[in-house]
């Protein structure tokens, strides 16, 4: 597995990845509406030159926000490595905080990020209902049959 900055890969490959795994390149969360294919990030690529993981982020002031993280093969360290890349970059850029938002049904993400030092910082009630007004294809029911309703912000203090 090799890690590349997104800008070093063909944009069409990034767009195809998001369409395959998210349905589109658009991400709607309470912090904004993002075209993930236009964001900075890193991609994990296997020996066959296929993207097996991808992370995007934005930096505002002294905060770095992870906008998306996908790993095709779970349990192989791909997601961890991509988060570490963003964390290292955020530290170099003098960010004090690394944060992200996930939905209440995403128990895998909640477990993943907490195991890597993130803490729950805020629940944004009914945030997904507002997001559906901009992106109606967001499903009503998510993982494990849990209604998708709220967003949860997780943070990690960088020192």
Coordinates of N, CA, C and O in Angstrom, one line a residue:
X1 N 0.8 -1.2 0.0 CA 0.0 0.0 0.0 C 0.9 1.2 0.0 O 1.8 1.3 0.8
X2 N 0.6 2.2 -0.9 CA 1.2 3.4 -0.9 C 0.2 4.5 -0.7 O -0.9 4.4 -1.0
X3 N 0.7 5.6 -0.1 CA -0.2 6.8 0.2 C 0.2 7.9 -0.7 O 1.4 8.2 -0.8
X4 N -0.8 8.5 -1.4 CA -0.5 9.6 -2.3 C -1.4 10.8 -1.9 O -2.5 10.6 -1.4
X5 N -0.9 12.0 -2.1 CA -1.8 13.2 -2.0 C -2.8 13.1 -3.1 O -2.5 12.6 -4.2
X6 N -4.0 13.4 -2.9 CA -5.1 13.3 -3.9 C -4.7 14.1 -5.2 O -5.0 13.6 -6.3
X7 N -4.1 15.2 -5.0 CA -3.8 16.0 -6.2 C -2.7 15.3 -7.1 O -2.6 15.7 -8.3
X8 N -2.1 14.2 -6.6 CA -1.1 13.5 -7.4 C -1.8 12.3 -8.2 O -1.1 11.6 -8.9
X9 N -3.1 12.2 -8.0 CA -3.8 11.1 -8.8 C -4.7 11.7 -9.8 O -5.2 12.9 -9.6
X10 N -5.1 11.0 -10.8 CA -6.1 11.6 -11.8 C -7.4 11.9 -11.1 O -8.0 11.1 -10.4
X11 N -7.9 13.1 -11.4 CA -9.2 13.5 -10.8 C -10.3 12.6 -11.1 O -11.2 12.3 -10.3
X12 N -10.3 12.0 -12.3 CA -11.4 11.1 -12.7 C -11.4 9.9 -11.8 O -12.5 9.4 -11.5
X13 N -10.3 9.5 -11.4 CA -10.2 8.3 -10.5 C -10.8 8.6 -9.1 O -11.5 7.8 -8.5
X14 N -10.6 9.8 -8.6 CA -11.1 10.3 -7.3 C -12.6 10.4 -7.5 O -13.4 9.9 -6.6
X15 N -13.1 11.0 -8.5 CA -14.6 11.2 -8.8 C -15.2 9.8 -8.8 O -16.3 9.6 -8.2
X16 N -14.7 8.9 -9.6 CA -15.2 7.5 -9.7 C -15.3 6.9 -8.3 O -16.3 6.2 -8.0
X17 N -14.3 7.0 -7.5 CA -14.3 6.4 -6.2 C -15.4 6.9 -5.3 O -16.2 6.2 -4.7
X18 N -15.6 8.3 -5.3 CA -16.7 8.8 -4.5 C -18.1 8.4 -5.1 O -19.0 8.1 -4.3
X19 N -18.3 8.4 -6.4 CA -19.5 8.0 -6.9 C -19.9 6.5 -6.6 O -21.0 6.2 -6.3
X20 N -18.9 5.7 -6.6 CA -19.0 4.3 -6.3 C -19.4 4.1 -4.8 O -20.3 3.3 -4.5
X21 N -18.7 4.8 -3.9 CA -18.9 4.6 -2.5 C -19.9 5.5 -1.8 O -20.3 5.2 -0.7
X22 N -20.2 6.6 -2.4 CA -21.1 7.6 -1.7 C -22.3 8.0 -2.6 O -23.1 8.7 -2.2
X23 N -22.2 7.6 -3.9 CA -23.3 7.9 -4.8 C -23.1 9.2 -5.5 O -23.6 9.5 -6.6
X24 N -22.2 10.1 -5.0 CA -21.8 11.3 -5.6 C -20.6 11.9 -4.9 O -20.2 11.3 -3.9
X25 N -20.0 12.9 -5.4 CA -18.9 13.6 -4.7 C -19.3 14.5 -3.7 O -18.5 15.1 -2.9
X26 N -20.6 14.8 -3.5 CA -21.1 15.8 -2.6 C -21.3 15.3 -1.2 O -21.9 14.2 -1.0
X27 N -20.8 16.0 -0.2 CA -21.0 15.7 1.2 C -21.8 16.8 1.8 O -21.3 18.0 1.7
X28 N -22.9 16.5 2.5 CA -23.6 17.6 3.2 C -23.6 17.3 4.7 O -24.1 16.3 5.1
X29 N -22.9 18.1 5.4 CA -22.9 18.0 6.9 C -23.1 19.4 7.5 O -23.1 20.4 6.8
X30 N -23.3 19.5 8.8 CA -23.7 20.7 9.4 C -22.6 21.8 9.2 O -22.9 23.0 9.3
X31 N -21.3 21.4 9.0 CA -20.3 22.4 8.8 C -20.2 22.9 7.4 O -19.5 23.9 7.1
X32 N -21.0 22.3 6.5 CA -21.0 22.9 5.1 C -21.4 21.8 4.1 O -21.6 20.6 4.4
X33 N -21.4 22.2 2.8 CA -21.6 21.4 1.7 C -20.3 21.3 0.9 O -19.7 22.4 0.6
X34 N -19.8 20.1 0.7 CA -18.5 20.0 0.1 C -18.5 19.1 -1.1 O -19.2 18.1 -1.2
X35 N -17.7 19.4 -2.1 CA -17.4 18.5 -3.3 C -16.2 17.8 -2.9 O -15.1 18.4 -3.0
X36 N -16.3 16.6 -2.4 CA -15.1 15.9 -1.9 C -14.0 15.7 -2.9 O -12.8 15.6 -2.5
X37 N -14.4 15.7 -4.2 CA -13.3 15.5 -5.2 C -12.5 16.7 -5.4 O -11.4 16.7 -6.0
X38 N -12.9 17.8 -4.8 CA -12.2 19.1 -4.9 C -11.4 19.4 -3.6 O -10.7 20.4 -3.6
X39 N -11.5 18.6 -2.6 CA -10.8 18.8 -1.4 C -9.4 18.2 -1.4 O -9.1 17.3 -2.1
X40 N -8.6 18.7 -0.4 CA -7.3 18.1 -0.2 C -7.5 16.8 0.5 O -8.5 16.6 1.2
X41 N -6.5 15.9 0.4 CA -6.7 14.6 1.0 C -5.5 13.7 0.6 O -4.6 14.1 0.0
X42 N -5.7 12.4 1.0 CA -4.8 11.4 0.8 C -5.5 10.1 0.3 O -6.6 9.9 0.7
X43 N -4.9 9.4 -0.5 CA -5.4 8.1 -1.0 C -4.5 7.0 -0.8 O -3.2 7.1 -1.0
X44 N -5.0 5.8 -0.3 CA -4.2 4.6 -0.2 C -4.4 3.8 -1.5 O -5.6 3.6 -1.9
X45 N -3.3 3.4 -2.1 CA -3.4 2.7 -3.4 C -2.7 1.3 -3.3 O -1.6 1.3 -2.7
X46 N -3.3 0.3 -3.8 CA -2.7 -1.1 -3.7 C -1.8 -1.3 -4.9 O -1.6 -0.5 -5.7
X47 N -1.3 -2.5 -4.9 CA -0.3 -2.9 -5.9 C -0.8 -2.9 -7.3 O -0.1 -2.7 -8.3
X48 N -2.2 -3.1 -7.4 CA -2.8 -3.0 -8.8 C -3.2 -1.6 -9.2 O -3.9 -1.4 -10.1
X49 N -2.8 -0.6 -8.4 CA -3.0 0.8 -8.7 C -4.5 1.2 -8.5 O -5.0 2.1 -9.1
X50 N -5.2 0.4 -7.6 CA -6.6 0.8 -7.3 C -6.6 1.5 -5.9 O -5.9 1.2 -5.0
X51 N -7.5 2.5 -5.8 CA -7.7 3.2 -4.6 C -8.4 2.2 -3.6 O -9.5 1.7 -3.9
X52 N -7.8 2.0 -2.4 CA -8.4 1.2 -1.4 C -8.8 2.0 -0.2 O -9.3 1.4 0.8
X53 N -8.5 3.2 -0.2 CA -8.9 4.1 0.9 C -8.6 5.6 0.5 O -7.8 5.9 -0.3
X54 N -9.5 6.4 1.1 CA -9.4 7.8 0.7 C -9.9 8.7 1.9 O -10.9 8.4 2.5
X55 N -9.2 9.8 2.2 CA -9.6 10.7 3.2 C -9.5 12.1 2.7 O -8.6 12.4 1.9
X56 N -10.5 13.0 3.0 CA -10.4 14.4 2.6 C -10.5 15.2 3.9 O -11.1 14.8 4.9
X57 N -10.0 16.5 3.8 CA -10.0 17.3 4.9 C -10.0 18.8 4.5 O -9.8 19.1 3.3
X58 N -10.4 19.7 5.4 CA -10.2 21.1 5.2 C -9.5 21.7 6.4 O -9.6 21.1 7.5
X59 N -8.8 22.8 6.2 CA -8.1 23.5 7.3 C -8.7 24.9 7.3 O -8.7 25.6 6.3
X60 N -9.2 25.3 8.5 CA -9.7 26.6 8.7 C -9.1 27.1 10.0 O -9.3 26.5 11.1
X61 N -8.4 28.2 9.9 CA -7.7 28.8 11.0 C -6.8 27.8 11.7 O -5.9 27.2 11.0
X62 N -7.0 27.4 12.9 CA -6.2 26.4 13.6 C -6.8 25.1 13.8 O -6.5 24.3 14.6
X63 N -7.9 24.8 12.9 CA -8.6 23.5 13.0 C -8.5 22.8 11.7 O -8.6 23.4 10.6
X64 N -8.4 21.5 11.8 CA -8.4 20.6 10.6 C -9.6 19.7 10.8 O -9.8 19.1 11.8
X65 N -10.5 19.7 9.8 CA -11.7 18.9 9.8 C -11.6 17.8 8.8 O -11.5 18.1 7.6
X66 N -11.8 16.6 9.2 CA -11.9 15.4 8.3 C -13.3 15.5 7.7 O -14.3 15.4 8.5
X67 N -13.4 15.5 6.4 CA -14.7 15.6 5.8 C -15.2 14.2 5.4 O -16.3 13.8 5.6
X68 N -14.3 13.4 4.9 CA -14.7 12.0 4.5 C -13.5 11.0 4.7 O -12.3 11.4 4.7
X69 N -13.8 9.8 5.1 CA -12.9 8.7 5.2 C -13.5 7.4 4.7 O -14.6 7.1 5.2
X70 N -12.9 6.8 3.8 CA -13.4 5.5 3.3 C -12.2 4.5 3.2 O -11.1 4.9 2.8
X71 N -12.5 3.3 3.7 CA -11.5 2.2 3.5 C -12.2 1.0 2.9 O -13.3 0.6 3.5
X72 N -11.7 0.5 1.9 CA -12.4 -0.6 1.2 C -12.2 -1.9 1.9 O -13.1 -2.7 1.9
X73 N -11.1 -2.1 2.5 CA -10.8 -3.3 3.2 C -10.6 -3.0 4.7 O -9.5 -2.4 5.1
X74 N -11.6 -3.3 5.5 CA -11.5 -2.9 6.9 C -10.6 -3.9 7.7 O -10.4 -5.0 7.3
X75 N -10.0 -3.4 8.8 CA -9.1 -4.2 9.6 C -7.7 -4.4 9.1 O -7.0 -5.2 9.6
X76 N -7.3 -3.6 8.1 CA -6.0 -3.7 7.5 C -5.1 -2.5 7.8 O -4.0 -2.4 7.2
X77 N -5.6 -1.6 8.6 CA -4.8 -0.4 8.9 C -4.9 0.8 7.9 O -4.2 1.8 8.1
X78 N -5.7 0.6 6.9 CA -5.8 1.6 5.8 C -6.4 2.9 6.4 O -5.8 4.0 6.2
X79 N -7.5 2.9 7.1 CA -8.1 4.0 7.7 C -7.2 4.7 8.7 O -7.1 5.9 8.8
X80 N -6.6 3.9 9.6 CA -5.7 4.4 10.6 C -4.5 5.2 9.9 O -4.2 6.3 10.3
X81 N -4.0 4.6 8.9 CA -2.8 5.2 8.2 C -3.3 6.6 7.6 O -2.5 7.6 7.6
X82 N -4.4 6.6 7.0 CA -4.9 7.8 6.4 C -5.2 8.9 7.4 O -4.8 10.1 7.2
X83 N -5.8 8.5 8.5 CA -6.0 9.5 9.6 C -4.7 10.0 10.1 O -4.5 11.2 10.4
X84 N -3.7 9.1 10.3 CA -2.4 9.6 10.7 C -1.7 10.6 9.8 O -1.1 11.5 10.2
X85 N -1.9 10.4 8.5 CA -1.4 11.3 7.5 C -2.0 12.7 7.7 O -1.3 13.7 7.7
X86 N -3.3 12.7 7.9 CA -4.0 14.0 8.1 C -3.5 14.6 9.4 O -3.3 15.8 9.5
X87 N -3.4 13.8 10.4 CA -3.0 14.3 11.7 C -1.6 14.9 11.7 O -1.4 16.0 12.2
X88 N -0.7 14.2 11.0 CA 0.7 14.7 10.9 C 0.7 16.0 10.1 O 1.4 16.9 10.5
X89 N -0.1 16.1 9.0 CA -0.1 17.3 8.3 C -0.7 18.5 9.1 O -0.2 19.6 9.1
X90 N -1.8 18.2 9.9 CA -2.4 19.2 10.7 C -1.4 19.7 11.7 O -1.4 20.9 12.0
X91 N -0.6 18.9 12.3 CA 0.4 19.3 13.3 C 1.4 20.2 12.6 O 1.8 21.2 13.1
X92 N 1.9 19.8 11.4 CA 2.8 20.6 10.6 C 2.3 22.0 10.3 O 3.0 23.0 10.3
X93 N 1.0 22.0 10.1 CA 0.3 23.3 9.7 C -0.1 24.1 11.0 O -0.8 25.1 10.9
X94 N 0.3 23.6 12.2 CA 0.1 24.3 13.4 C -1.4 24.3 13.9 O -1.8 25.2 14.6
X95 N -2.1 23.3 13.4 CA -3.5 23.2 13.9 C -3.5 22.7 15.3 O -2.6 21.9 15.7
X96 N -4.5 23.2 16.1 CA -4.6 22.8 17.5 C -5.6 21.7 17.7 O -5.7 21.0 18.7
X97 N -6.5 21.5 16.7 CA -7.6 20.6 16.8 C -7.9 19.8 15.5 O -7.8 20.4 14.4
X98 N -8.1 18.5 15.6 CA -8.5 17.7 14.5 C -10.0 17.3 14.9 O -10.2 16.9 16.0
X99 N -10.9 17.5 13.9 CA -12.3 17.2 14.2 C -13.0 16.5 13.0 O -12.4 16.6 11.9
X100 N -14.1 16.0 13.3 CA -14.9 15.4 12.2 C -16.4 15.3 12.7 O -16.6 15.4 13.9
X101 N -17.2 15.0 11.7 CA -18.6 14.8 12.1 C -19.1 13.5 11.4 O -18.7 13.2 10.3
X102 N -19.8 12.7 12.2 CA -20.4 11.5 11.7 C -21.9 11.4 12.1 O -22.3 12.3 12.9
X103 N -22.6 10.4 11.6 CA -24.0 10.3 11.9 C -24.2 9.4 13.1 O -23.4 8.5 13.4
X104 N -25.4 9.5 13.8 CA -25.6 8.7 14.9 C -25.7 7.2 14.7 O -25.5 6.4 15.6
X105 N -25.9 6.8 13.4 CA -26.0 5.4 13.1 C -24.7 4.7 12.9 O -24.5 3.5 12.8
X106 N -23.6 5.6 12.7 CA -22.3 5.1 12.3 C -21.5 4.6 13.5 O -20.5 5.2 13.8
X107 N -21.9 3.5 14.0 CA -21.2 2.9 15.2 C -19.8 2.5 14.9 O -18.9 2.6 15.8
X108 N -19.6 2.0 13.7 CA -18.2 1.7 13.3 C -17.3 2.9 13.4 O -16.1 2.8 13.9
X109 N -17.7 4.0 12.8 CA -16.9 5.2 12.9 C -16.7 5.7 14.3 O -15.6 6.1 14.7
X110 N -17.8 5.7 15.1 CA -17.6 6.1 16.5 C -16.6 5.3 17.2 O -15.8 5.8 18.0
X111 N -16.6 4.0 17.0 CA -15.6 3.1 17.6 C -14.2 3.4 17.1 O -13.3 3.5 17.8
X112 N -14.1 3.5 15.8 CA -12.8 3.7 15.1 C -12.2 4.9 15.6 O -11.0 4.9 16.0
X113 N -12.9 6.0 15.6 CA -12.2 7.3 16.0 C -11.9 7.4 17.5 O -10.9 7.9 17.9
X114 N -12.8 6.8 18.3 CA -12.5 6.9 19.8 C -11.3 6.0 20.1 O -10.5 6.4 21.0
X115 N -11.1 4.9 19.4 CA -9.9 4.1 19.6 C -8.6 4.8 19.2 O -7.6 4.4 19.7
X116 N -8.8 5.9 18.4 CA -7.6 6.6 17.9 C -7.5 8.0 18.6 O -6.8 8.9 18.1
X117 N -8.1 8.1 19.8 CA -7.9 9.3 20.6 C -8.9 10.4 20.5 O -8.7 11.5 21.1
X118 N -9.9 10.2 19.6 CA -10.9 11.3 19.5 C -11.9 11.1 20.6 O -12.2 10.1 21.1
X119 N -12.5 12.3 21.0 CA -13.6 12.3 22.0 C -14.8 12.9 21.5 O -14.8 13.8 20.6
X120 N -16.0 12.5 22.0 CA -17.3 13.1 21.6 C -17.3 14.5 22.1 O -17.0 14.7 23.3
X121 N -17.7 15.4 21.3 CA -17.7 16.8 21.7 C -19.0 17.5 21.6 O -19.3 18.4 22.3
X122 N -19.9 17.0 20.7 CA -21.1 17.7 20.4 C -22.1 16.8 19.7 O -21.7 16.0 18.8
X123 N -23.4 16.8 20.1 CA -24.4 16.2 19.3 C -25.2 17.3 18.7 O -25.7 18.2 19.3
X124 N -25.4 17.2 17.4 CA -26.2 18.2 16.6 C -27.5 17.5 16.2 O -27.6 16.7 15.3
X125 N -28.5 17.7 17.1 CA -29.8 17.1 16.9 C -30.5 17.4 15.6 O -30.5 18.6 15.2
X126 N -31.1 16.4 14.9 CA -31.8 16.6 13.7 C -31.0 17.2 12.5 O -31.6 17.8 11.6
X127 N -29.7 17.2 12.6 CA -28.9 17.8 11.6 C -29.1 17.1 10.2 O -29.0 17.7 9.2
X128 N -29.3 15.8 10.2 CA -29.5 15.0 9.0 C -30.8 15.4 8.2 O -30.8 15.5 7.0
X129 N -31.8 15.7 9.0 CA -33.0 16.2 8.4 C -32.8 17.5 7.6 O -33.3 17.6 6.5
X130 N -32.0 18.4 8.1 CA -31.7 19.6 7.4 C -30.8 19.3 6.2 O -31.0 19.8 5.1
X131 N -29.9 18.3 6.3 CA -29.0 17.9 5.2 C -29.8 17.3 4.0 O -29.5 17.5 2.9
X132 N -30.9 16.6 4.4 CA -31.7 15.9 3.4 C -32.4 17.0 2.5 O -32.8 16.6 1.3
X133 N -32.6 18.2 3.0 CA -33.2 19.2 2.1 C -32.3 19.6 1.0 O -32.7 20.0 -0.1
X134 N -31.0 19.5 1.2 CA -30.0 19.7 0.2 C -29.6 18.5 -0.6 O -29.2 18.6 -1.8
X135 N -29.7 17.3 0.1 CA -29.3 16.1 -0.6 C -30.3 15.0 -0.2 O -30.1 14.2 0.7
X136 N -31.5 15.0 -0.9 CA -32.6 14.1 -0.6 C -32.3 12.6 -0.6 O -33.0 11.8 0.0
X137 N -31.2 12.2 -1.3 CA -30.9 10.8 -1.4 C -30.3 10.2 -0.1 O -30.0 9.0 0.0
X138 N -30.0 11.1 0.9 CA -29.6 10.5 2.2 C -30.7 9.6 2.8 O -31.8 10.1 2.9
X139 N -30.3 8.4 3.0 CA -31.4 7.4 3.5 C -31.9 7.8 4.9 O -31.3 8.5 5.7
X140 N -33.1 7.3 5.1 CA -33.8 7.5 6.4 C -33.2 6.6 7.5 O -33.1 6.9 8.7
X141 N -32.9 5.4 7.0 CA -32.4 4.3 7.9 C -31.0 4.0 7.6 O -30.7 3.8 6.4
X142 N -30.2 3.9 8.6 CA -28.8 3.6 8.3 C -28.3 2.2 8.8 O -29.1 1.3 8.8
X143 N -27.1 2.2 9.2 CA -26.5 0.9 9.7 C -27.3 0.3 10.8 O -27.8 1.0 11.7
X144 N -27.4 -1.0 10.8 CA -28.1 -1.8 11.9 C -29.5 -1.4 12.1 O -30.1 -1.5 13.2
X145 N -30.2 -0.8 11.1 CA -31.6 -0.4 11.2 C -31.8 0.9 12.0 O -32.9 1.1 12.4
X146 N -30.8 1.6 12.3 CA -30.9 2.8 13.1 C -31.3 4.0 12.3 O -30.7 4.3 11.2
X147 N -32.4 4.7 12.7 CA -32.7 5.9 11.9 C -31.6 6.9 11.9 O -31.0 7.2 13.0
X148 N -31.3 7.5 10.7 CA -30.2 8.5 10.6 C -30.9 9.8 10.9 O -31.7 10.3 10.1
X149 N -30.5 10.5 12.0 CA -31.1 11.7 12.4 C -30.1 12.8 12.9 O -30.2 13.9 12.5
X150 N -29.2 12.4 13.7 CA -28.3 13.4 14.3 C -26.9 13.2 13.8 O -26.5 12.2 13.3
X151 N -26.1 14.3 14.0 CA -24.7 14.3 13.8 C -24.0 14.3 15.1 O -24.4 14.9 16.1
X152 N -22.8 13.7 15.1 CA -22.0 13.7 16.3 C -20.6 14.2 15.9 O -20.0 13.7 15.0
X153 N -20.2 15.3 16.6 CA -18.8 15.8 16.3 C -17.8 15.2 17.3 O -18.1 15.0 18.5
X154 N -16.7 14.7 16.8 CA -15.6 14.2 17.6 C -14.4 15.1 17.4 O -14.2 15.6 16.3
X155 N -13.6 15.2 18.4 CA -12.4 16.1 18.3 C -11.2 15.4 18.9 O -11.4 14.4 19.7
X156 N -10.0 15.8 18.5 CA -8.8 15.3 19.1 C -7.9 16.6 19.2 O -7.6 17.3 18.2
X157 N -7.5 16.8 20.4 CA -6.6 18.0 20.6 C -5.2 17.6 20.2 O -4.7 16.5 20.5
X158 N -4.5 18.5 19.4 CA -3.2 18.2 18.9 C -2.2 19.0 19.6 O -2.4 20.2 19.8
X159 N -1.2 18.4 20.1 CA -0.1 19.1 20.9 C 1.2 18.6 20.4 O 1.5 17.5 20.2

